[in-house]
GROMACS .gro file of C-alpha atoms in nm:
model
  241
    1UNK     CA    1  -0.265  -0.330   7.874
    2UNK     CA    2  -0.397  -0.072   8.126
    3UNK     CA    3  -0.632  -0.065   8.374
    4UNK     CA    4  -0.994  -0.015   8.400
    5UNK     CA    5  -1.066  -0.048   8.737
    6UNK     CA    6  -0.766   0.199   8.883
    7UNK     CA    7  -0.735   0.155   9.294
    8UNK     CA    8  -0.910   0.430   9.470
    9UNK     CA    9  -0.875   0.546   9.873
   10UNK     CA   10  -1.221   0.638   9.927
   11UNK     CA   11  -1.350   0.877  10.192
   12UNK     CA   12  -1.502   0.700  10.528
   13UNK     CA   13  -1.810   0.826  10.565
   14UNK     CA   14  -1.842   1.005  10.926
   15UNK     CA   15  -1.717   1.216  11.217
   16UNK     CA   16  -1.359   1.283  11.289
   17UNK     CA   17  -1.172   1.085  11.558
   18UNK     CA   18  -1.235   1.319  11.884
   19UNK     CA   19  -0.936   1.428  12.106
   20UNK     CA   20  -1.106   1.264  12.422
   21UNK     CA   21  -1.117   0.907  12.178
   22UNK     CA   22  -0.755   1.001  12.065
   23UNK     CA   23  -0.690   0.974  12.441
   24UNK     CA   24  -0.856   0.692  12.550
   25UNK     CA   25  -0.650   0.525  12.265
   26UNK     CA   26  -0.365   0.614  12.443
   27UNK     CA   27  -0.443   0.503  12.785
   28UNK     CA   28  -0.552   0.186  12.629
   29UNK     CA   29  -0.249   0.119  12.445
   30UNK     CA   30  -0.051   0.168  12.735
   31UNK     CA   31  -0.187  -0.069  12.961
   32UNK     CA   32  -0.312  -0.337  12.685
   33UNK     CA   33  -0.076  -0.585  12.465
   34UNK     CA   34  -0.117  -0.625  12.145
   35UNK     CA   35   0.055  -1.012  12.089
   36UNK     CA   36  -0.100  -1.096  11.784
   37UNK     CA   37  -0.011  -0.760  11.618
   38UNK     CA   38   0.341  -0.724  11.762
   39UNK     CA   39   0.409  -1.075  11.533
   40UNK     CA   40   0.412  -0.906  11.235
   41UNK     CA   41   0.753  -0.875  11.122
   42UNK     CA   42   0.727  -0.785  10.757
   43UNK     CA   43   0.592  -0.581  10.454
   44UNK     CA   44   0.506  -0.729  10.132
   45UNK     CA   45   0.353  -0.562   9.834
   46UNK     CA   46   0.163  -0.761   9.589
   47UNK     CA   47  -0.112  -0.770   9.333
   48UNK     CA   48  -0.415  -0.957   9.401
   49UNK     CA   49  -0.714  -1.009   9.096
   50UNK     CA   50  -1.088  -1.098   9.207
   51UNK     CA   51  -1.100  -1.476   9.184
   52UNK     CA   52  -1.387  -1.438   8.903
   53UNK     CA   53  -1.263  -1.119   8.753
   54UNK     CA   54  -0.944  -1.048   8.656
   55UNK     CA   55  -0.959  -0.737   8.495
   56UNK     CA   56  -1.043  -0.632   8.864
   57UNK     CA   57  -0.674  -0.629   8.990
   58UNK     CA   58  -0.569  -0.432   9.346
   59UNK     CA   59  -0.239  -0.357   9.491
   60UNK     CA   60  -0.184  -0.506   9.865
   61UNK     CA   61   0.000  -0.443  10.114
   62UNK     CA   62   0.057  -0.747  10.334
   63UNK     CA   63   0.158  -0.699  10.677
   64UNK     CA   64   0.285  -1.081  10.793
   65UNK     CA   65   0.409  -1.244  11.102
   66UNK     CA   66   0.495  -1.670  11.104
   67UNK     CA   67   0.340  -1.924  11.343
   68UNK     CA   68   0.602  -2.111  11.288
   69UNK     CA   69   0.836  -2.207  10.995
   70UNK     CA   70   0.531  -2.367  10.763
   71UNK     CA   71   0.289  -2.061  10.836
   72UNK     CA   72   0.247  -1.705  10.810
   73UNK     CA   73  -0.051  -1.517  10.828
   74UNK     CA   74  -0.128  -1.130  10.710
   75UNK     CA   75  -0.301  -0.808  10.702
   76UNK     CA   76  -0.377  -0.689  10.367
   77UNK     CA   77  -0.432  -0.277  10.332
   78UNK     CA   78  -0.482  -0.087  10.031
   79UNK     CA   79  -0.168   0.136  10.161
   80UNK     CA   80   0.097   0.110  10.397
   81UNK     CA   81   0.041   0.433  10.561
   82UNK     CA   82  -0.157   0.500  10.885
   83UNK     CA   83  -0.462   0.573  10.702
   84UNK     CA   84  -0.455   0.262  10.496
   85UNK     CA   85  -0.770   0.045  10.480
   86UNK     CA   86  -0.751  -0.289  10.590
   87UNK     CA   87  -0.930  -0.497  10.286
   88UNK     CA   88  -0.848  -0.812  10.361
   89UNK     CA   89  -0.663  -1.150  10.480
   90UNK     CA   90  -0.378  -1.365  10.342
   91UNK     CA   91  -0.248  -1.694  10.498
   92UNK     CA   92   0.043  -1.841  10.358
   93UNK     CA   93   0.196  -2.233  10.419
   94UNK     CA   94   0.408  -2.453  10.324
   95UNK     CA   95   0.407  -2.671  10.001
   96UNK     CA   96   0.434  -2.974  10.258
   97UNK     CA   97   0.109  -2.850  10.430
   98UNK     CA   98  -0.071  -2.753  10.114
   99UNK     CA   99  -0.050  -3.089   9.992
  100UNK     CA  100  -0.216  -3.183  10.329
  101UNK     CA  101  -0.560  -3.049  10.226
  102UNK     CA  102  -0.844  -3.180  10.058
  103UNK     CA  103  -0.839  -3.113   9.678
  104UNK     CA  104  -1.151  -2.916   9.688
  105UNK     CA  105  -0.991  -2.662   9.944
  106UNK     CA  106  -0.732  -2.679   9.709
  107UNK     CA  107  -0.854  -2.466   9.487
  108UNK     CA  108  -0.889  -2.171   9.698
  109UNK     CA  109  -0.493  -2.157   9.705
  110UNK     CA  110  -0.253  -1.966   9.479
  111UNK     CA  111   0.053  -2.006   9.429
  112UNK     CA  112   0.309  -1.774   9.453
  113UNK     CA  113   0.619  -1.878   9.252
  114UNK     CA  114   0.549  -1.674   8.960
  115UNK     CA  115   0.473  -1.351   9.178
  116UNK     CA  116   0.831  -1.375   9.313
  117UNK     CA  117   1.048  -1.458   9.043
  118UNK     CA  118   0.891  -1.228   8.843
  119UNK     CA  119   0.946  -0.911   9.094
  120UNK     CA  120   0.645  -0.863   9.142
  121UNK     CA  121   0.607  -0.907   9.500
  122UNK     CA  122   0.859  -0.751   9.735
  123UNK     CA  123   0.927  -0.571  10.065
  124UNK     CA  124   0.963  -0.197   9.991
  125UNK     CA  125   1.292  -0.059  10.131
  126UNK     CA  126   1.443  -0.393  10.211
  127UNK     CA  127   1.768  -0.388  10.030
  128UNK     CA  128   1.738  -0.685   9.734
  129UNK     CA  129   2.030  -0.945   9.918
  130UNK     CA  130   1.804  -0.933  10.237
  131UNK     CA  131   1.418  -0.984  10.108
  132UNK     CA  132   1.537  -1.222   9.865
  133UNK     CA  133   1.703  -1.461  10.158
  134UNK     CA  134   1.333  -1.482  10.271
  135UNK     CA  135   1.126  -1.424   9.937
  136UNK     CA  136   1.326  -1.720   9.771
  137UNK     CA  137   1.110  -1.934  10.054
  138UNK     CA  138   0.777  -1.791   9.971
  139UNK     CA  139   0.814  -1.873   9.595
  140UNK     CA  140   0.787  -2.247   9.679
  141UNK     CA  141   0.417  -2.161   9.930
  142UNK     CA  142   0.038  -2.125   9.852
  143UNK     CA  143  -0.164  -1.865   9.982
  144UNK     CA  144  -0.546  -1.824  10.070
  145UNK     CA  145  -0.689  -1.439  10.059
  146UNK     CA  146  -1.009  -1.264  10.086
  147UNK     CA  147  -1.043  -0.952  10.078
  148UNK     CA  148  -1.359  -0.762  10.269
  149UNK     CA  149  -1.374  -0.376  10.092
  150UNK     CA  150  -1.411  -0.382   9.753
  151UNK     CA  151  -1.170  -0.006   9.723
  152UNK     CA  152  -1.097  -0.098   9.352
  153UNK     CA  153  -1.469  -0.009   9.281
  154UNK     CA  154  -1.481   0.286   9.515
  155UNK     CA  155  -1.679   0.160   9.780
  156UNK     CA  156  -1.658   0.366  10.076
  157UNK     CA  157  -1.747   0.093  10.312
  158UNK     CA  158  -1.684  -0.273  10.360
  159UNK     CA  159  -1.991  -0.324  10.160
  160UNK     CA  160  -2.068  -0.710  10.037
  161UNK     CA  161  -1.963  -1.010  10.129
  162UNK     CA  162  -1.578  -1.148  10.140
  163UNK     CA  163  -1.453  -1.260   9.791
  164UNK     CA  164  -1.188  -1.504   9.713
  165UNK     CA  165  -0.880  -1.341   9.519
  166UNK     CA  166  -0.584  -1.469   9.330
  167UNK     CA  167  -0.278  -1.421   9.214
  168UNK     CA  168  -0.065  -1.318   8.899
  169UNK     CA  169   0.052  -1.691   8.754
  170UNK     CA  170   0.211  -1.581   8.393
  171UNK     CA  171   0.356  -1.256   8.224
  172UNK     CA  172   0.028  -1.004   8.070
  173UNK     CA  173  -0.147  -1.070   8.342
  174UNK     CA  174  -0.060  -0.733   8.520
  175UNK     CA  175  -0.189  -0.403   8.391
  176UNK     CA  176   0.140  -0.276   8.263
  177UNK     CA  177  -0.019   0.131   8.434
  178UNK     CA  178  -0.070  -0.080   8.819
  179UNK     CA  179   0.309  -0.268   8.767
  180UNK     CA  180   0.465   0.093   8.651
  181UNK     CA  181   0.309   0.322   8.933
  182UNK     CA  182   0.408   0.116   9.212
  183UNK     CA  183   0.780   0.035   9.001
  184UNK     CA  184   0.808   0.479   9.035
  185UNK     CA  185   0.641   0.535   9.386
  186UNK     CA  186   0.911   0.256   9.542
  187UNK     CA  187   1.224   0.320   9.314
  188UNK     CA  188   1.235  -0.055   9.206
  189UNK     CA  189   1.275  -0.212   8.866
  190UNK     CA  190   1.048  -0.546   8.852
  191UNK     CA  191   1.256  -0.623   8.576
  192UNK     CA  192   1.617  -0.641   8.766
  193UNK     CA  193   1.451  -0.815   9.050
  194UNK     CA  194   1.338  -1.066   8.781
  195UNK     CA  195   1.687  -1.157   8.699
  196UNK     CA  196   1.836  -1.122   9.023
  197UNK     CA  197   1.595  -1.384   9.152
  198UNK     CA  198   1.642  -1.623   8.814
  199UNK     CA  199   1.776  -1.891   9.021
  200UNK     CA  200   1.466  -1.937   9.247
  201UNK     CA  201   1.261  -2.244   9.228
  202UNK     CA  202   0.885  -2.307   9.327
  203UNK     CA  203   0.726  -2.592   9.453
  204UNK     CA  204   0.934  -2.872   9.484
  205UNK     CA  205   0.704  -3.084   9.298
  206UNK     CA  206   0.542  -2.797   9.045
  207UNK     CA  207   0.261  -2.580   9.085
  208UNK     CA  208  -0.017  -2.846   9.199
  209UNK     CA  209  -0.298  -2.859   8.934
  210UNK     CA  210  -0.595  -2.793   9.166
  211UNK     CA  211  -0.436  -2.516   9.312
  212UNK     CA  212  -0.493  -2.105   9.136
  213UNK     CA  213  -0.877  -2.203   9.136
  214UNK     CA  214  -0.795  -2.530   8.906
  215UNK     CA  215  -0.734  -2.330   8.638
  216UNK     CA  216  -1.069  -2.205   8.664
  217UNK     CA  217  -1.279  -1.906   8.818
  218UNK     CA  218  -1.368  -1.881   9.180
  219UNK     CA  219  -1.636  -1.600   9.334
  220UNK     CA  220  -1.785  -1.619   9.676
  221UNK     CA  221  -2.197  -1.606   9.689
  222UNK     CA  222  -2.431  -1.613   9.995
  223UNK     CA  223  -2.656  -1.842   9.974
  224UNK     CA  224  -3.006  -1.830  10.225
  225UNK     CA  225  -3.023  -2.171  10.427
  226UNK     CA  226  -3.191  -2.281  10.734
  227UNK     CA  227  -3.020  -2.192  11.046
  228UNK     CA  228  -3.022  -2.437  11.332
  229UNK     CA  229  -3.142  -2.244  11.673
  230UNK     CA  230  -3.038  -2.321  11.985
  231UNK     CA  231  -3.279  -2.360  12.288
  232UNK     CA  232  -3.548  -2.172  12.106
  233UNK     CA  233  -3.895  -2.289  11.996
  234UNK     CA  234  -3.803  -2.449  11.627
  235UNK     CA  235  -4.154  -2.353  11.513
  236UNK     CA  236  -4.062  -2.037  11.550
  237UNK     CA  237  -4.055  -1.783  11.251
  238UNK     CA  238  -3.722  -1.621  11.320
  239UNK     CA  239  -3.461  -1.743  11.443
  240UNK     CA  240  -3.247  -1.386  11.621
  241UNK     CA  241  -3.487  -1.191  11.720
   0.00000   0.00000   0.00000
């Protein structure tokens, strides 16, 4: 099974970065801090599917840092180079705080057991021994992603709003053309990692059954509803401006 809709790294539409903004970068960066950015500690590479579409399926690049043992949040990017397009978030917890949440948020949660143990998610250039000492952790979490630029369809901006994705749960899921390209840019076989990480377990009390949608389709919509002004006449026609 191949793809149809084959990643793309479309053009951003206007001017080159100017050497006097190049600059001011620099200054910046030298007298700012970045805390929330310096957290991230790791690179994971994934496949994510449109939560009502999965012949719509996208390779991510997650760039994670924990806030604390139970909870990791992440960058997504379409590539992991510095002109990669940031398309998205991923938060990632626990199995004891997943079962925390209301069954209708739930559903918004994938799990991730079948992404690791079947090699499909890794950290490129991490030797195998070392990302599996962490990756045999995130087989037993959920995570919740959006993703804001729809680059699988070529869109050249963020256009649209955020859409709920999921995650691979069972083998022919993948399109075999996505799983080989990235197994030949990275030098990996998801096959070996599959039996090298045969003794991993998931959730310690299975895959919940309202989790991966509920077995069912999820898409974002916008919907129009009244908004609720603040210290403005409410008889008013508009509400911003």
């Amino acid at each position: 099974m191949e793809a149809v809709n084959v990643l793309t790294h479309p053009q951003i539409p206007g001017e080159p970065t100017q050497t006097s903004t190049t600059l001011l970068e620099k200054a910046t960066a030298t007298i700012q801090g970045f805390g929330p950015v310096n957290k991230i500690h790791q690179h994971l590479c994934a496949f994510h599917f449109y939560g009502h579409d999965m012949t719509r399926q996208v390779e991510a690049h997650h760039f994670c840092g924990h806030q604390n043992e139970e909870f990791r949040q992440c960058l997504i990017y379409d590539r992991p180079d510095d002109d990669g397009r940031l398309i998205g978030i991923e938060y990632l917890v626990s199995e004891e705080l997943f079962l925390t949440l209301p069954d209708e948020e739930k559903r918004f949660w994938h799990s991730h057991e079948f992404e690791v143990k079947s090699g499909v998610l890794f950290m490129p250039g991490v030797p195998g021994p070392i990302q599996r000492q962490d990756l045999e952790k995130v087989a037993k979490t959920y995570g919740k992603v959006f993703h804001f630029w729809q680059v699988d369809r070529g869109d050249s901006l963020p256009l649209g709003i955020p859409q709920v994705m999921m995650a691979m749960t069972r083998d022919g899921q993948l399109y075999e053309n996505l799983s080989q390209d990235v197994e030949k840019r990275y030098n990996i076989s998801f096959a070996k990692e599959r039996e090298n990480r045969a003794y991993m377990t998931g959730p310690a009390h299975g895959i919940h059954p309202m989790a991966n949608g509920g077995g069912q389709g999820l898409q974002t919509v916008l919907r129009e509803v009244e908004c609720k002004p603040v210290g403005v006449d409410h008889s008013a026609a508009r509400v911003f401006v």
